[in-house]
JSON list of C-alpha atoms in Angstrom, two decimals:
[
{"chain": "A", "resi": 1488, "resn": "MET", "atom": "CA", "xyz": [56.70, -13.93, -44.05]},
{"chain": "A", "resi": 1489, "resn": "ASN", "atom": "CA", "xyz": [59.32, -12.50, -46.34]},
{"chain": "A", "resi": 1490, "resn": "GLN", "atom": "CA", "xyz": [57.97, -10.21, -49.04]},
{"chain": "A", "resi": 1491, "resn": "GLU", "atom": "CA", "xyz": [59.45, -7.47, -51.37]},
{"chain": "A", "resi": 1492, "resn": "THR", "atom": "CA", "xyz": [58.10, -4.14, -50.58]},
{"chain": "A", "resi": 1493, "resn": "VAL", "atom": "CA", "xyz": [59.10, -0.54, -51.29]},
{"chain": "A", "resi": 1494, "resn": "ALA", "atom": "CA", "xyz": [57.61, 1.34, -48.35]},
{"chain": "A", "resi": 1495, "resn": "ALA", "atom": "CA", "xyz": [55.54, 0.93, -45.14]},
{"chain": "A", "resi": 1496, "resn": "PRO", "atom": "CA", "xyz": [52.19, -0.57, -45.62]},
{"chain": "A", "resi": 1497, "resn": "ALA", "atom": "CA", "xyz": [49.64, 2.07, -46.70]},
{"chain": "A", "resi": 1498, "resn": "GLU", "atom": "CA", "xyz": [47.25, 1.35, -43.64]},
{"chain": "A", "resi": 1499, "resn": "LEU", "atom": "CA", "xyz": [49.85, 2.66, -41.23]},
{"chain": "A", "resi": 1500, "resn": "PRO", "atom": "CA", "xyz": [49.47, 6.28, -40.33]},
{"chain": "A", "resi": 1501, "resn": "ARG", "atom": "CA", "xyz": [52.42, 8.72, -39.82]},
{"chain": "A", "resi": 1502, "resn": "PRO", "atom": "CA", "xyz": [54.75, 7.49, -37.13]},
{"chain": "A", "resi": 1503, "resn": "THR", "atom": "CA", "xyz": [54.11, 8.85, -33.60]},
{"chain": "A", "resi": 1504, "resn": "ARG", "atom": "CA", "xyz": [57.49, 8.17, -32.61]},
{"chain": "A", "resi": 1505, "resn": "HIS", "atom": "CA", "xyz": [60.77, 8.16, -34.71]},
{"chain": "A", "resi": 1506, "resn": "PHE", "atom": "CA", "xyz": [64.48, 7.25, -34.05]},
{"chain": "A", "resi": 1507, "resn": "ARG", "atom": "CA", "xyz": [67.37, 6.98, -36.52]},
{"chain": "A", "resi": 1508, "resn": "LEU", "atom": "CA", "xyz": [71.05, 6.26, -36.06]},
{"chain": "A", "resi": 1509, "resn": "LEU", "atom": "CA", "xyz": [74.01, 5.73, -38.51]},
{"chain": "A", "resi": 1510, "resn": "LEU", "atom": "CA", "xyz": [76.33, 3.08, -37.19]},
{"chain": "A", "resi": 1511, "resn": "SER", "atom": "CA", "xyz": [79.63, 1.39, -38.35]},
{"chain": "A", "resi": 1512, "resn": "PRO", "atom": "CA", "xyz": [79.18, -1.82, -39.86]},
{"chain": "A", "resi": 1513, "resn": "THR", "atom": "CA", "xyz": [81.25, -3.76, -37.09]},
{"chain": "A", "resi": 1514, "resn": "PRO", "atom": "CA", "xyz": [80.32, -5.84, -34.19]},
{"chain": "A", "resi": 1515, "resn": "ARG", "atom": "CA", "xyz": [80.63, -2.66, -32.05]},
{"chain": "A", "resi": 1516, "resn": "GLY", "atom": "CA", "xyz": [78.21, -0.90, -34.28]},
{"chain": "A", "resi": 1517, "resn": "ALA", "atom": "CA", "xyz": [75.72, -3.85, -34.07]},
{"chain": "A", "resi": 1518, "resn": "ARG", "atom": "CA", "xyz": [75.99, -4.00, -30.12]},
{"chain": "A", "resi": 1519, "resn": "LEU", "atom": "CA", "xyz": [75.46, -0.18, -30.18]},
{"chain": "A", "resi": 1520, "resn": "ALA", "atom": "CA", "xyz": [72.55, -0.47, -32.28]},
{"chain": "A", "resi": 1521, "resn": "ARG", "atom": "CA", "xyz": [71.00, -2.91, -29.78]},
{"chain": "A", "resi": 1522, "resn": "LEU", "atom": "CA", "xyz": [71.90, -0.96, -26.68]},
{"chain": "A", "resi": 1523, "resn": "LEU", "atom": "CA", "xyz": [70.90, 2.41, -27.83]},
{"chain": "A", "resi": 1524, "resn": "SER", "atom": "CA", "xyz": [67.60, 1.43, -29.48]},
{"chain": "A", "resi": 1525, "resn": "THR", "atom": "CA", "xyz": [66.64, -0.57, -26.53]},
{"chain": "A", "resi": 1526, "resn": "GLU", "atom": "CA", "xyz": [67.06, 2.54, -24.30]},
{"chain": "A", "resi": 1527, "resn": "GLN", "atom": "CA", "xyz": [65.26, 4.70, -26.82]},
{"chain": "A", "resi": 1528, "resn": "LEU", "atom": "CA", "xyz": [62.30, 2.18, -26.67]},
{"chain": "A", "resi": 1529, "resn": "ARG", "atom": "CA", "xyz": [62.41, 2.19, -22.90]},
{"chain": "A", "resi": 1530, "resn": "SER", "atom": "CA", "xyz": [62.10, 5.90, -23.01]},
{"chain": "A", "resi": 1531, "resn": "TRP", "atom": "CA", "xyz": [58.88, 5.47, -25.11]},
{"chain": "A", "resi": 1532, "resn": "GLY", "atom": "CA", "xyz": [57.43, 3.17, -22.72]},
{"chain": "A", "resi": 1533, "resn": "ILE", "atom": "CA", "xyz": [58.03, 0.16, -24.93]},
{"chain": "A", "resi": 1534, "resn": "LEU", "atom": "CA", "xyz": [59.48, -2.90, -23.06]},
{"chain": "A", "resi": 1535, "resn": "SER", "atom": "CA", "xyz": [59.74, -5.62, -25.51]},
{"chain": "A", "resi": 1536, "resn": "ASP", "atom": "CA", "xyz": [62.36, -8.44, -25.47]},
{"chain": "A", "resi": 1537, "resn": "ALA", "atom": "CA", "xyz": [61.15, -9.55, -28.83]},
{"chain": "A", "resi": 1538, "resn": "ALA", "atom": "CA", "xyz": [61.97, -6.07, -30.41]},
{"chain": "A", "resi": 1539, "resn": "ALA", "atom": "CA", "xyz": [65.33, -6.03, -28.89]},
{"chain": "A", "resi": 1540, "resn": "GLN", "atom": "CA", "xyz": [66.12, -9.41, -30.28]},
{"chain": "A", "resi": 1541, "resn": "VAL", "atom": "CA", "xyz": [64.84, -8.48, -33.91]},
{"chain": "A", "resi": 1542, "resn": "ILE", "atom": "CA", "xyz": [67.01, -5.29, -33.61]},
{"chain": "A", "resi": 1543, "resn": "ALA", "atom": "CA", "xyz": [69.98, -7.25, -32.61]},
{"chain": "A", "resi": 1544, "resn": "GLU", "atom": "CA", "xyz": [69.58, -9.86, -35.36]},
{"chain": "A", "resi": 1545, "resn": "LEU", "atom": "CA", "xyz": [69.03, -7.18, -38.08]},
{"chain": "A", "resi": 1546, "resn": "ALA", "atom": "CA", "xyz": [71.97, -5.03, -36.97]},
{"chain": "A", "resi": 1547, "resn": "ALA", "atom": "CA", "xyz": [74.38, -7.96, -36.73]},
{"chain": "A", "resi": 1548, "resn": "ASN", "atom": "CA", "xyz": [73.37, -9.15, -40.39]},
{"chain": "A", "resi": 1549, "resn": "ALA", "atom": "CA", "xyz": [74.08, -5.54, -41.58]},
{"chain": "A", "resi": 1550, "resn": "ALA", "atom": "CA", "xyz": [77.44, -5.71, -39.77]},
{"chain": "A", "resi": 1551, "resn": "THR", "atom": "CA", "xyz": [78.20, -9.15, -40.97]},
{"chain": "A", "resi": 1552, "resn": "HIS", "atom": "CA", "xyz": [76.68, -9.30, -44.59]},
{"chain": "A", "resi": 1553, "resn": "GLY", "atom": "CA", "xyz": [76.04, -5.74, -45.44]},
{"chain": "A", "resi": 1554, "resn": "ARG", "atom": "CA", "xyz": [79.39, -4.44, -44.57]},
{"chain": "A", "resi": 1555, "resn": "VAL", "atom": "CA", "xyz": [81.13, -2.15, -47.18]},
{"chain": "A", "resi": 1556, "resn": "PRO", "atom": "CA", "xyz": [84.22, -0.46, -45.72]},
{"chain": "A", "resi": 1557, "resn": "GLY", "atom": "CA", "xyz": [83.79, 3.24, -45.05]},
{"chain": "A", "resi": 1558, "resn": "ARG", "atom": "CA", "xyz": [79.96, 2.96, -45.29]},
{"chain": "A", "resi": 1559, "resn": "ASN", "atom": "CA", "xyz": [77.81, 2.86, -42.26]},
{"chain": "A", "resi": 1560, "resn": "PHE", "atom": "CA", "xyz": [74.45, 1.03, -41.80]},
{"chain": "A", "resi": 1561, "resn": "GLN", "atom": "CA", "xyz": [71.23, 3.00, -40.67]},
{"chain": "A", "resi": 1562, "resn": "LEU", "atom": "CA", "xyz": [68.78, 1.74, -38.02]},
{"chain": "A", "resi": 1563, "resn": "THR", "atom": "CA", "xyz": [65.30, 3.35, -38.06]},
{"chain": "A", "resi": 1564, "resn": "LEU", "atom": "CA", "xyz": [62.58, 2.82, -35.44]},
{"chain": "A", "resi": 1565, "resn": "ASP", "atom": "CA", "xyz": [59.10, 4.11, -36.15]},
{"chain": "A", "resi": 1566, "resn": "VAL", "atom": "CA", "xyz": [55.85, 3.50, -33.99]},
{"chain": "A", "resi": 1567, "resn": "PHE", "atom": "CA", "xyz": [52.53, 3.47, -35.56]},
{"chain": "A", "resi": 1568, "resn": "GLY", "atom": "CA", "xyz": [49.93, 3.02, -32.74]},
{"chain": "A", "resi": 1569, "resn": "ASP", "atom": "CA", "xyz": [50.97, -0.34, -31.17]},
{"chain": "A", "resi": 1570, "resn": "THR", "atom": "CA", "xyz": [53.18, -1.27, -34.32]},
{"chain": "A", "resi": 1571, "resn": "LEU", "atom": "CA", "xyz": [56.95, -0.93, -34.14]},
{"chain": "A", "resi": 1572, "resn": "ARG", "atom": "CA", "xyz": [58.72, -0.89, -37.41]},
{"chain": "A", "resi": 1573, "resn": "VAL", "atom": "CA", "xyz": [62.46, -1.58, -37.39]},
{"chain": "A", "resi": 1574, "resn": "GLU", "atom": "CA", "xyz": [64.45, -0.81, -40.49]},
{"chain": "A", "resi": 1575, "resn": "VAL", "atom": "CA", "xyz": [68.02, -1.58, -41.12]},
{"chain": "A", "resi": 1576, "resn": "THR", "atom": "CA", "xyz": [69.64, -0.20, -44.24]},
{"chain": "A", "resi": 1577, "resn": "ASP", "atom": "CA", "xyz": [73.02, -1.08, -45.59]},
{"chain": "A", "resi": 1578, "resn": "THR", "atom": "CA", "xyz": [75.03, -0.46, -48.84]},
{"chain": "A", "resi": 1579, "resn": "ARG", "atom": "CA", "xyz": [75.12, -4.28, -50.11]},
{"chain": "A", "resi": 1580, "resn": "ARG", "atom": "CA", "xyz": [71.94, -4.37, -52.34]},
{"chain": "A", "resi": 1581, "resn": "GLU", "atom": "CA", "xyz": [73.29, -7.23, -54.19]},
{"chain": "A", "resi": 1582, "resn": "ARG", "atom": "CA", "xyz": [73.35, -9.49, -50.91]},
{"chain": "A", "resi": 1583, "resn": "LEU", "atom": "CA", "xyz": [69.68, -10.04, -50.30]},
{"chain": "A", "resi": 1584, "resn": "PRO", "atom": "CA", "xyz": [68.83, -11.94, -47.25]},
{"chain": "A", "resi": 1585, "resn": "LYS", "atom": "CA", "xyz": [67.38, -15.37, -47.16]},
{"chain": "A", "resi": 1586, "resn": "ALA", "atom": "CA", "xyz": [66.32, -17.35, -44.34]},
{"chain": "A", "resi": 1587, "resn": "ARG", "atom": "CA", "xyz": [68.21, -20.56, -43.91]},
{"chain": "A", "resi": 1588, "resn": "HIS", "atom": "CA", "xyz": [67.63, -23.80, -42.14]},
{"chain": "A", "resi": 1589, "resn": "PRO", "atom": "CA", "xyz": [71.15, -24.70, -40.73]},
{"chain": "A", "resi": 1590, "resn": "GLY", "atom": "CA", "xyz": [72.12, -27.97, -39.55]},
{"chain": "A", "resi": 1591, "resn": "ALA", "atom": "CA", "xyz": [72.13, -28.70, -35.95]},
{"chain": "A", "resi": 1592, "resn": "GLU", "atom": "CA", "xyz": [75.88, -28.55, -35.88]},
{"chain": "A", "resi": 1593, "resn": "GLU", "atom": "CA", "xyz": [76.18, -25.23, -37.54]},
{"chain": "A", "resi": 1594, "resn": "GLU", "atom": "CA", "xyz": [76.86, -22.23, -35.23]},
{"chain": "A", "resi": 1595, "resn": "SER", "atom": "CA", "xyz": [75.25, -19.47, -37.33]},
{"chain": "A", "resi": 1596, "resn": "GLY", "atom": "CA", "xyz": [72.41, -18.90, -39.93]},
{"chain": "A", "resi": 1597, "resn": "ARG", "atom": "CA", "xyz": [69.58, -18.67, -37.59]},
{"chain": "A", "resi": 1598, "resn": "GLY", "atom": "CA", "xyz": [69.16, -14.79, -37.36]},
{"chain": "A", "resi": 1599, "resn": "LEU", "atom": "CA", "xyz": [66.32, -14.52, -40.00]},
{"chain": "A", "resi": 1600, "resn": "LEU", "atom": "CA", "xyz": [64.47, -17.53, -38.59]},
{"chain": "A", "resi": 1601, "resn": "ILE", "atom": "CA", "xyz": [64.50, -15.75, -35.23]},
{"chain": "A", "resi": 1602, "resn": "VAL", "atom": "CA", "xyz": [63.32, -12.60, -36.85]},
{"chain": "A", "resi": 1603, "resn": "ALA", "atom": "CA", "xyz": [60.53, -14.48, -38.66]},
{"chain": "A", "resi": 1604, "resn": "ALA", "atom": "CA", "xyz": [59.39, -16.04, -35.47]},
{"chain": "A", "resi": 1605, "resn": "LEU", "atom": "CA", "xyz": [59.41, -12.86, -33.31]},
{"chain": "A", "resi": 1606, "resn": "ALA", "atom": "CA", "xyz": [57.98, -10.45, -35.88]},
{"chain": "A", "resi": 1607, "resn": "ASP", "atom": "CA", "xyz": [54.50, -10.10, -37.27]},
{"chain": "A", "resi": 1608, "resn": "ARG", "atom": "CA", "xyz": [55.96, -9.62, -40.62]},
{"chain": "A", "resi": 1609, "resn": "TRP", "atom": "CA", "xyz": [59.38, -9.00, -42.20]},
{"chain": "A", "resi": 1610, "resn": "GLY", "atom": "CA", "xyz": [60.75, -8.25, -45.75]},
{"chain": "A", "resi": 1611, "resn": "VAL", "atom": "CA", "xyz": [63.32, -6.42, -47.89]},
{"chain": "A", "resi": 1612, "resn": "SER", "atom": "CA", "xyz": [62.96, -3.39, -49.83]},
{"chain": "A", "resi": 1613, "resn": "SER", "atom": "CA", "xyz": [65.48, -2.37, -52.52]},
{"chain": "A", "resi": 1614, "resn": "ASP", "atom": "CA", "xyz": [66.33, 1.21, -52.15]},
{"chain": "A", "resi": 1615, "resn": "ALA", "atom": "CA", "xyz": [68.34, 3.54, -54.46]},
{"chain": "A", "resi": 1616, "resn": "VAL", "atom": "CA", "xyz": [71.41, 1.93, -55.60]},
{"chain": "A", "resi": 1617, "resn": "PRO", "atom": "CA", "xyz": [73.41, 0.64, -53.68]},
{"chain": "A", "resi": 1618, "resn": "ARG", "atom": "CA", "xyz": [71.10, 0.35, -50.74]},
{"chain": "A", "resi": 1619, "resn": "LYS", "atom": "CA", "xyz": [68.69, -2.18, -49.42]},
{"chain": "A", "resi": 1620, "resn": "THR", "atom": "CA", "xyz": [66.44, -2.14, -46.27]},
{"chain": "A", "resi": 1621, "resn": "VAL", "atom": "CA", "xyz": [65.57, -5.19, -44.21]},
{"chain": "A", "resi": 1622, "resn": "TRP", "atom": "CA", "xyz": [62.52, -4.40, -42.12]},
{"chain": "A", "resi": 1623, "resn": "ALA", "atom": "CA", "xyz": [60.20, -6.03, -39.49]},
{"chain": "A", "resi": 1624, "resn": "GLU", "atom": "CA", "xyz": [57.16, -4.96, -37.81]},
{"chain": "A", "resi": 1625, "resn": "LEU", "atom": "CA", "xyz": [56.02, -6.14, -34.24]},
{"chain": "A", "resi": 1626, "resn": "THR", "atom": "CA", "xyz": [53.06, -5.38, -32.20]},
{"chain": "A", "resi": 1627, "resn": "VAL", "atom": "CA", "xyz": [54.37, -4.00, -28.90]},
{"chain": "A", "resi": 1628, "resn": "PRO", "atom": "CA", "xyz": [52.79, -2.94, -25.70]},
{"chain": "A", "resi": 1629, "resn": "VAL", "atom": "CA", "xyz": [52.96, 0.95, -25.60]},
{"chain": "A", "resi": 1630, "resn": "GLY", "atom": "CA", "xyz": [53.00, 2.63, -22.16]},
{"chain": "A", "resi": 1631, "resn": "ASP", "atom": "CA", "xyz": [51.67, 6.24, -21.58]}
]
């Protein structure tokens, strides 16, 4: 479900785990987002292929569609109990994401469909100009 929001839902308490990275809006930056965040989740005892895929898709979108030369994108991971919130912030507020339904022959355009299928919920929040944040929340198994 895609919905416009400003902040994390009120029912979530303060995060018990927090991780933030600034990365270049390039394919290398998107790849680093996936690799570094997967390692961070592993260090927290969270092993989730779905989370890794959601992070990869949102980071790739920021590098592809949110790219502004000289400006980084930010990846934030917060854990609230068994909920992982992934946020990717870029500086292309005017380019809001829309889930597409590409034809069978098209080679791209399925990223947000994947996010919607894997996440419990996702959406976009408009931040202070010129930023936007695309977020997704997933229920994840948390180890001790």
